[in-house]
Short mmCIF file of C-alpha atoms in Angstrom, two decimals:
data_model
loop_
_atom_site.label_atom_id
_atom_site.label_comp_id
_atom_site.label_asym_id
_atom_site.label_seq_id
_atom_site.Cartn_x
_atom_site.Cartn_y
_atom_site.Cartn_z
CA MET A 393 -100.16 -67.65 186.61
CA VAL A 394 -99.22 -64.09 185.64
CA THR A 395 -100.99 -62.71 182.58
CA LEU A 396 -99.09 -60.19 180.50
CA THR A 397 -101.23 -57.36 179.21
CA PRO A 398 -100.15 -55.71 175.95
CA SER A 399 -98.65 -52.80 177.88
CA LEU A 400 -96.70 -55.09 180.20
CA LEU A 401 -95.55 -57.15 177.25
CA TYR A 402 -94.30 -53.98 175.57
CA VAL A 403 -92.33 -52.99 178.68
CA PHE A 404 -90.89 -56.50 178.90
CA VAL A 405 -89.75 -56.41 175.25
CA VAL A 406 -88.20 -52.97 175.72
CA PHE A 407 -86.36 -54.24 178.80
CA LEU A 408 -84.99 -57.18 176.84
CA CYS A 409 -83.80 -54.88 174.05
CA MET A 410 -82.10 -52.63 176.59
CA ALA A 411 -80.46 -55.64 178.17
CA VAL A 412 -79.04 -56.70 174.80
CA VAL A 413 -77.55 -53.25 174.25
CA ILE A 414 -76.13 -53.00 177.77
CA SER A 415 -74.60 -56.48 177.65
CA GLY A 416 -73.28 -55.94 174.14
CA GLN A 417 -70.59 -53.36 174.87
CA TYR A 418 -67.65 -55.70 174.27
CA ALA A 419 -65.99 -55.08 177.64
CA LYS A 420 -63.48 -57.95 177.49
CA PHE A 421 -60.24 -57.28 175.63
CA SER A 422 -57.45 -59.47 174.34
CA LYS A 423 -54.99 -59.08 171.50
CA LEU A 424 -53.33 -61.04 168.74
CA ASP A 425 -49.70 -59.94 168.67
CA LEU A 426 -47.86 -59.63 165.39
CA PRO A 427 -44.35 -61.07 164.94
CA GLN A 428 -41.59 -59.02 166.56
CA GLY A 429 -41.02 -55.68 164.86
CA VAL A 430 -44.07 -55.95 162.58
CA THR A 431 -46.76 -53.26 162.62
CA GLY A 432 -49.85 -52.01 160.83
CA PRO A 433 -52.55 -54.72 160.85
CA GLU A 434 -55.28 -52.96 158.88
CA SER A 435 -57.40 -56.02 158.04
CA ALA A 436 -58.94 -59.01 159.79
CA ALA A 437 -60.46 -61.30 157.17
CA PHE A 438 -61.79 -64.80 157.87
CA HIS A 439 -62.43 -67.75 155.59
CA GLY A 440 -65.18 -70.25 156.37
CA ILE A 441 -68.23 -70.21 158.62
CA ILE A 442 -68.34 -73.23 160.94
CA PHE A 443 -64.60 -73.45 161.57
CA PRO A 444 -63.29 -70.16 160.19
CA GLU A 445 -59.62 -69.78 159.34
CA GLY A 446 -57.85 -66.59 160.36
CA PRO A 447 -57.82 -63.80 160.86
CA PHE A 448 -55.72 -62.94 157.85
CA THR A 449 -54.21 -59.48 158.09
CA THR A 450 -52.18 -56.99 156.06
CA VAL A 451 -49.04 -55.42 157.57
CA THR A 452 -46.69 -52.53 156.88
CA ASP A 453 -43.84 -54.63 155.49
CA GLY A 454 -45.96 -55.87 152.58
CA ARG A 455 -47.09 -59.28 153.77
CA ILE A 456 -50.46 -60.90 154.36
CA LEU A 457 -50.23 -62.93 157.56
CA LYS A 458 -52.46 -65.74 158.83
CA TRP A 459 -53.26 -66.40 162.48
CA GLN A 460 -52.58 -70.04 163.37
CA GLY A 461 -53.65 -69.98 167.01
CA PRO A 462 -52.02 -68.80 170.25
CA TYR A 463 -49.22 -71.39 170.21
CA VAL A 464 -48.05 -70.51 166.70
CA GLY A 465 -49.24 -66.95 166.19
CA PHE A 466 -49.11 -65.24 162.80
CA VAL A 467 -47.31 -66.89 159.88
CA ASP A 468 -46.57 -65.76 156.33
CA PHE A 469 -49.39 -66.38 153.87
CA ALA A 470 -49.04 -64.11 150.83
CA TYR A 471 -47.36 -61.00 149.43
CA THR A 472 -48.14 -58.53 146.65
CA SER A 473 -44.85 -57.37 145.14
CA PRO A 474 -42.77 -59.57 142.79
CA LYS A 475 -39.68 -57.58 143.87
CA ARG A 476 -40.18 -58.27 147.57
CA THR A 477 -37.46 -60.11 149.49
CA LYS A 478 -37.66 -61.12 153.12
CA GLN A 479 -34.20 -59.76 153.90
CA PHE A 480 -35.03 -56.30 152.54
CA CYS A 481 -38.65 -56.02 153.62
CA ASP A 482 -39.53 -58.12 156.69
CA ALA A 483 -40.36 -55.91 159.71
CA THR A 484 -39.58 -52.71 157.83
CA THR A 485 -41.46 -49.56 158.79
CA ASP A 486 -39.76 -47.41 156.14
CA PRO A 487 -42.57 -45.98 153.99
CA ASP A 488 -40.17 -45.45 151.07
CA LYS A 489 -39.79 -49.22 150.77
CA GLY A 490 -43.50 -49.56 149.99
CA PRO A 491 -43.16 -49.42 146.18
CA ILE A 492 -40.74 -52.36 146.41
CA CYS A 493 -42.17 -54.36 149.31
CA GLY A 494 -45.85 -53.58 148.73
CA ARG A 495 -48.39 -52.26 151.19
CA PRO A 496 -51.61 -54.34 151.27
CA LEU A 497 -54.39 -52.53 153.11
CA ALA A 498 -57.59 -54.56 152.72
CA LEU A 499 -58.77 -58.13 152.14
CA SER A 500 -61.95 -59.85 150.99
CA PHE A 501 -62.57 -63.58 150.60
CA GLN A 502 -64.74 -65.26 147.99
CA PRO A 503 -65.91 -68.38 149.87
CA ALA A 504 -66.95 -70.41 146.81
CA THR A 505 -63.50 -70.24 145.18
CA ARG A 506 -61.41 -69.64 148.31
CA LEU A 507 -59.78 -66.75 146.46
CA LEU A 508 -58.52 -63.84 148.56
CA TYR A 509 -58.81 -60.41 146.95
CA ILE A 510 -56.27 -57.82 148.07
CA ALA A 511 -56.19 -54.04 147.87
CA ASP A 512 -52.58 -52.81 147.86
CA ALA A 513 -51.78 -49.11 148.13
CA TYR A 514 -49.16 -49.37 145.36
CA PHE A 515 -49.99 -52.51 143.39
CA GLY A 516 -53.76 -52.01 143.09
CA LEU A 517 -56.15 -54.95 143.02
CA LEU A 518 -54.72 -58.47 143.34
CA VAL A 519 -55.88 -62.00 144.06
CA VAL A 520 -54.23 -65.07 145.62
CA GLY A 521 -55.36 -68.68 145.92
CA PRO A 522 -55.82 -70.81 149.03
CA ASN A 523 -52.13 -71.76 149.14
CA GLY A 524 -50.96 -68.16 149.34
CA GLY A 525 -47.66 -66.97 147.89
CA LEU A 526 -47.22 -64.20 145.33
CA ALA A 527 -50.56 -62.61 144.48
CA THR A 528 -51.62 -62.01 140.86
CA GLN A 529 -52.24 -58.40 139.89
CA LEU A 530 -55.69 -57.86 138.35
CA ALA A 531 -55.62 -54.08 137.96
CA GLY A 532 -52.73 -51.65 138.48
CA GLY A 533 -51.69 -48.09 137.77
CA PHE A 534 -53.24 -46.54 140.88
CA LYS A 535 -51.78 -44.05 143.34
CA PHE A 536 -53.40 -45.21 146.58
CA VAL A 537 -55.85 -48.16 146.68
CA THR A 538 -57.44 -48.47 150.11
CA GLY A 539 -60.33 -50.94 150.26
CA VAL A 540 -61.97 -53.95 148.62
CA ASP A 541 -65.10 -56.10 148.95
CA ILE A 542 -66.63 -58.79 146.76
CA ASP A 543 -70.23 -59.27 145.72
CA LEU A 544 -70.82 -62.88 146.74
CA LEU A 545 -73.73 -63.21 144.30
CA THR A 546 -72.15 -61.93 141.08
CA GLY A 547 -68.44 -62.23 141.83
CA ASN A 548 -67.86 -58.57 140.95
CA VAL A 549 -65.15 -56.92 143.01
CA TYR A 550 -65.63 -53.38 144.33
CA PHE A 551 -62.67 -51.31 145.47
CA SER A 552 -61.65 -47.74 146.16
CA ASP A 553 -58.66 -45.49 145.72
CA ALA A 554 -58.04 -42.42 147.84
CA SER A 555 -56.50 -40.07 145.32
CA LEU A 556 -55.18 -39.49 141.82
CA THR A 557 -52.43 -37.20 143.12
CA PHE A 558 -50.98 -38.46 146.43
CA ASP A 559 -49.93 -41.84 147.77
CA ILE A 560 -49.87 -43.37 151.25
CA ARG A 561 -46.47 -41.86 152.06
CA ASN A 562 -47.77 -38.31 151.65
CA THR A 563 -50.42 -38.75 154.35
CA THR A 564 -47.85 -38.62 157.17
CA GLN A 565 -45.86 -35.69 155.82
CA PRO A 566 -46.06 -32.26 157.53
CA GLY A 567 -48.68 -30.01 156.03
CA PHE A 568 -50.46 -32.82 154.20
CA LYS A 569 -53.83 -31.78 152.78
CA PRO A 570 -56.19 -34.39 151.32
CA ASP A 571 -57.98 -33.81 148.04
CA SER A 572 -61.21 -34.95 146.39
CA THR A 573 -59.93 -37.09 143.54
CA GLY A 574 -60.77 -40.49 145.04
CA ARG A 575 -62.81 -43.07 143.17
CA PHE A 576 -65.10 -46.05 143.69
CA LEU A 577 -64.50 -48.80 141.12
CA ARG A 578 -65.68 -52.22 139.99
CA TYR A 579 -63.64 -55.09 138.61
CA ASN A 580 -65.55 -57.63 136.52
CA PRO A 581 -63.70 -60.98 136.76
CA HIS A 582 -65.42 -62.27 133.60
CA THR A 583 -64.45 -59.40 131.32
CA ARG A 584 -61.39 -58.39 133.40
CA ARG A 585 -62.40 -54.77 133.00
CA VAL A 586 -62.37 -51.97 135.58
CA SER A 587 -65.19 -49.41 135.62
CA VAL A 588 -65.21 -46.14 137.52
CA LEU A 589 -68.57 -45.88 139.30
CA LEU A 590 -67.99 -42.73 141.37
CA SER A 591 -65.31 -40.05 141.21
CA GLY A 592 -64.50 -36.86 143.09
CA LEU A 593 -64.50 -38.68 146.43
CA SER A 594 -62.68 -37.46 149.51
CA GLY A 595 -60.30 -39.88 151.08
CA GLY A 596 -60.48 -43.62 150.57
CA GLY A 597 -61.75 -46.04 153.18
CA GLY A 598 -63.18 -49.43 152.30
CA PRO A 599 -66.52 -50.25 150.63
CA ALA A 600 -68.93 -52.99 151.74
CA VAL A 601 -71.42 -54.87 149.57
CA SER A 602 -74.76 -55.68 151.22
CA GLN A 603 -75.53 -59.36 151.92
CA ASP A 604 -78.28 -59.38 149.29
CA GLY A 605 -76.18 -57.60 146.67
CA ARG A 606 -78.55 -54.66 146.30
CA PHE A 607 -76.08 -51.90 147.10
CA VAL A 608 -72.57 -50.98 148.20
CA LEU A 609 -71.72 -48.62 151.04
CA VAL A 610 -68.93 -46.21 150.13
CA PRO A 611 -67.11 -44.23 152.85
CA GLU A 612 -65.23 -40.97 152.33
CA ARG A 613 -62.70 -40.76 155.12
CA THR A 614 -61.88 -37.07 154.82
CA GLY A 615 -65.30 -36.18 153.43
CA ASN A 616 -66.90 -37.44 156.66
CA ARG A 617 -69.76 -39.23 154.96
CA ILE A 618 -71.01 -42.60 153.77
CA SER A 619 -72.97 -43.06 150.55
CA LYS A 620 -75.14 -45.90 149.29
CA TYR A 621 -74.49 -46.92 145.70
CA TRP A 622 -77.37 -48.95 144.29
CA LEU A 623 -76.56 -52.00 142.15
CA VAL A 624 -80.10 -53.13 141.27
CA GLY A 625 -83.64 -51.72 141.17
CA PRO A 626 -85.00 -48.41 139.92
CA ARG A 627 -82.05 -46.48 141.40
CA ALA A 628 -79.37 -48.78 139.99
CA ASN A 629 -76.05 -47.05 139.24
CA GLN A 630 -77.00 -44.07 141.39
CA ALA A 631 -75.61 -42.97 144.76
CA GLU A 632 -77.42 -41.36 147.67
CA LEU A 633 -76.10 -39.91 150.90
CA LEU A 634 -76.64 -42.28 153.83
CA LEU A 635 -74.69 -40.75 156.73
CA ASP A 636 -73.28 -37.21 156.85
CA ASN A 637 -70.93 -35.52 159.32
CA PHE A 638 -69.61 -38.97 160.25
CA ARG A 639 -66.08 -38.27 161.45
CA ASN A 640 -63.33 -39.98 159.43
CA PRO A 641 -65.07 -43.25 158.45
CA ASN A 642 -62.57 -45.84 157.29
CA LYS A 643 -63.35 -49.42 156.26
CA ILE A 644 -66.94 -50.68 156.42
CA LYS A 645 -67.67 -54.37 157.08
CA ARG A 646 -70.86 -56.42 157.17
CA ALA A 647 -72.03 -57.13 160.72
CA GLY A 648 -73.34 -60.44 162.03
CA ARG A 649 -77.00 -59.46 161.58
CA PHE A 650 -78.54 -59.10 158.14
CA GLY A 651 -78.64 -55.53 156.87
CA GLU A 652 -76.20 -54.21 159.49
CA PHE A 653 -72.64 -52.94 159.21
CA TRP A 654 -69.66 -51.86 161.29
CA VAL A 655 -67.51 -48.87 160.42
CA ALA A 656 -64.23 -47.79 162.02
CA LEU A 657 -64.15 -44.12 163.07
CA SER A 658 -61.19 -42.06 164.26
CA LEU A 659 -62.70 -38.87 165.61
CA GLY A 660 -60.19 -36.05 165.60
CA TYR A 661 -57.87 -37.49 162.93
CA LEU A 662 -58.64 -34.98 160.15
CA PRO A 663 -58.77 -32.13 160.66
CA PRO A 664 -56.29 -32.93 163.45
CA THR A 665 -57.19 -32.37 167.10
CA PRO A 666 -55.09 -32.94 170.24
CA LEU A 667 -56.84 -36.24 170.96
CA ILE A 668 -58.02 -38.96 168.58
CA THR A 669 -61.01 -41.02 169.73
CA PRO A 670 -61.33 -44.44 168.03
CA GLN A 671 -64.82 -45.94 167.84
CA GLY A 672 -66.71 -48.74 166.18
CA VAL A 673 -70.21 -47.84 165.02
CA ARG A 674 -72.84 -50.39 164.10
CA PHE A 675 -75.61 -49.10 161.83
CA ASN A 676 -78.25 -50.46 159.49
CA SER A 677 -78.93 -50.04 155.78
CA ASP A 678 -81.20 -47.06 156.49
CA GLY A 679 -78.40 -45.17 158.22
CA VAL A 680 -79.74 -45.68 161.75
CA VAL A 681 -76.94 -45.91 164.32
CA LEU A 682 -77.52 -48.94 166.54
CA GLN A 683 -74.43 -49.10 168.71
CA ILE A 684 -71.23 -47.21 169.47
CA VAL A 685 -68.26 -49.01 171.02
CA SER A 686 -65.26 -47.04 172.26
CA PHE A 687 -61.75 -48.46 171.84
CA ALA A 688 -60.08 -45.46 173.46
CA THR A 689 -58.52 -47.42 176.34
CA GLN A 690 -56.53 -49.93 174.33
CA PHE A 691 -56.09 -47.70 171.25
CA PHE A 692 -55.50 -44.46 173.16
CA ASN A 693 -55.03 -41.51 170.79
CA LYS A 694 -54.63 -43.88 167.83
CA THR A 695 -56.45 -44.18 164.54
CA ILE A 696 -58.19 -47.44 163.68
CA SER A 697 -58.79 -48.83 160.22
CA LEU A 698 -61.26 -51.66 160.65
CA VAL A 699 -63.88 -53.25 162.92
CA GLN A 700 -64.63 -56.81 161.81
CA GLU A 701 -67.31 -58.87 163.57
CA GLN A 702 -66.71 -62.61 163.68
CA ASN A 703 -68.57 -65.12 165.88
CA GLY A 704 -69.68 -62.47 168.35
CA LYS A 705 -66.27 -60.82 168.67
CA LEU A 706 -64.94 -57.57 167.27
CA TYR A 707 -61.51 -57.58 165.65
CA VAL A 708 -60.00 -54.09 165.48
CA GLY A 709 -57.14 -53.22 163.15
CA SER A 710 -54.91 -50.15 163.12
CA ARG A 711 -52.11 -48.79 160.96
CA VAL A 712 -50.07 -47.83 164.02
CA THR A 713 -50.17 -50.88 166.32
CA ASN A 714 -48.35 -54.21 166.56
CA PHE A 715 -51.47 -56.19 167.40
CA ILE A 716 -55.09 -56.82 166.42
CA GLY A 717 -57.46 -55.99 169.25
CA VAL A 718 -60.17 -58.54 170.06
CA TYR A 719 -63.26 -57.44 171.99
CA SER A 720 -65.92 -59.76 173.39
CA ASN A 721 -68.68 -59.89 175.98
#
């Protein structure tokens, strides 16, 4: 029988850790195609744990779609604008139709109630029940809402807007320059009040509440940083810088392991460079980067909005594609 000395045991453990990293690079790729002519899947939300439904995704023409498996594909689930008609809006890519058709950008489920919270660039914060249909507006009057996440312990909803001055249409116009008027906000479903928690932020993205409800991570897409906003403890209601010089972080999502997160990066998006490099970065609550996964082959020179881990797979969403990318080992 072989006896492992402490030094040999250490080497063995290190080898196992390296093996996990090497085998965890998500080399297999498949995709979930949107209906013909539809683009812009920026979300990939799931409902349930054992037999999860979804993904649910948001698309450019104003709908929330639900994946029903490879034989059916995506079907209509919900929409955000009361003025939306299928004839006028379905499969549109015209940004000027957004104020009529809606432009949902982010989703977050509350498992206990099966309510789906929606961040819409034009219509603000909304919610829809398990049967879908027209969502109910909870808070409006925003220029450019970009992200949402729910505190599963308290039911409070945290969301972000990118600017007080420009909307989503301005971001693709020649000479566009972002500003620092974005905000991080909280919606209390009991009082139905919205509170501004942080202001003067640079560029939207999507916040993520920690599994234990102690803090929220807040990205600044054009500010190239991620902050930690404390909800409880001696630093409650205060923010601290967690990651700096982090190129164009978009939506943040909780990872499969406790205390870990994924963030979608688009290196080279702003300020613009000749080549955009899309990456998913997994990091922990202390700001330690644990893994970097490149999506440059399938999303060549494209921005990505989201990296969502579900049952060992990564679902990657983008404003400029007609599919959700699925990466596995």
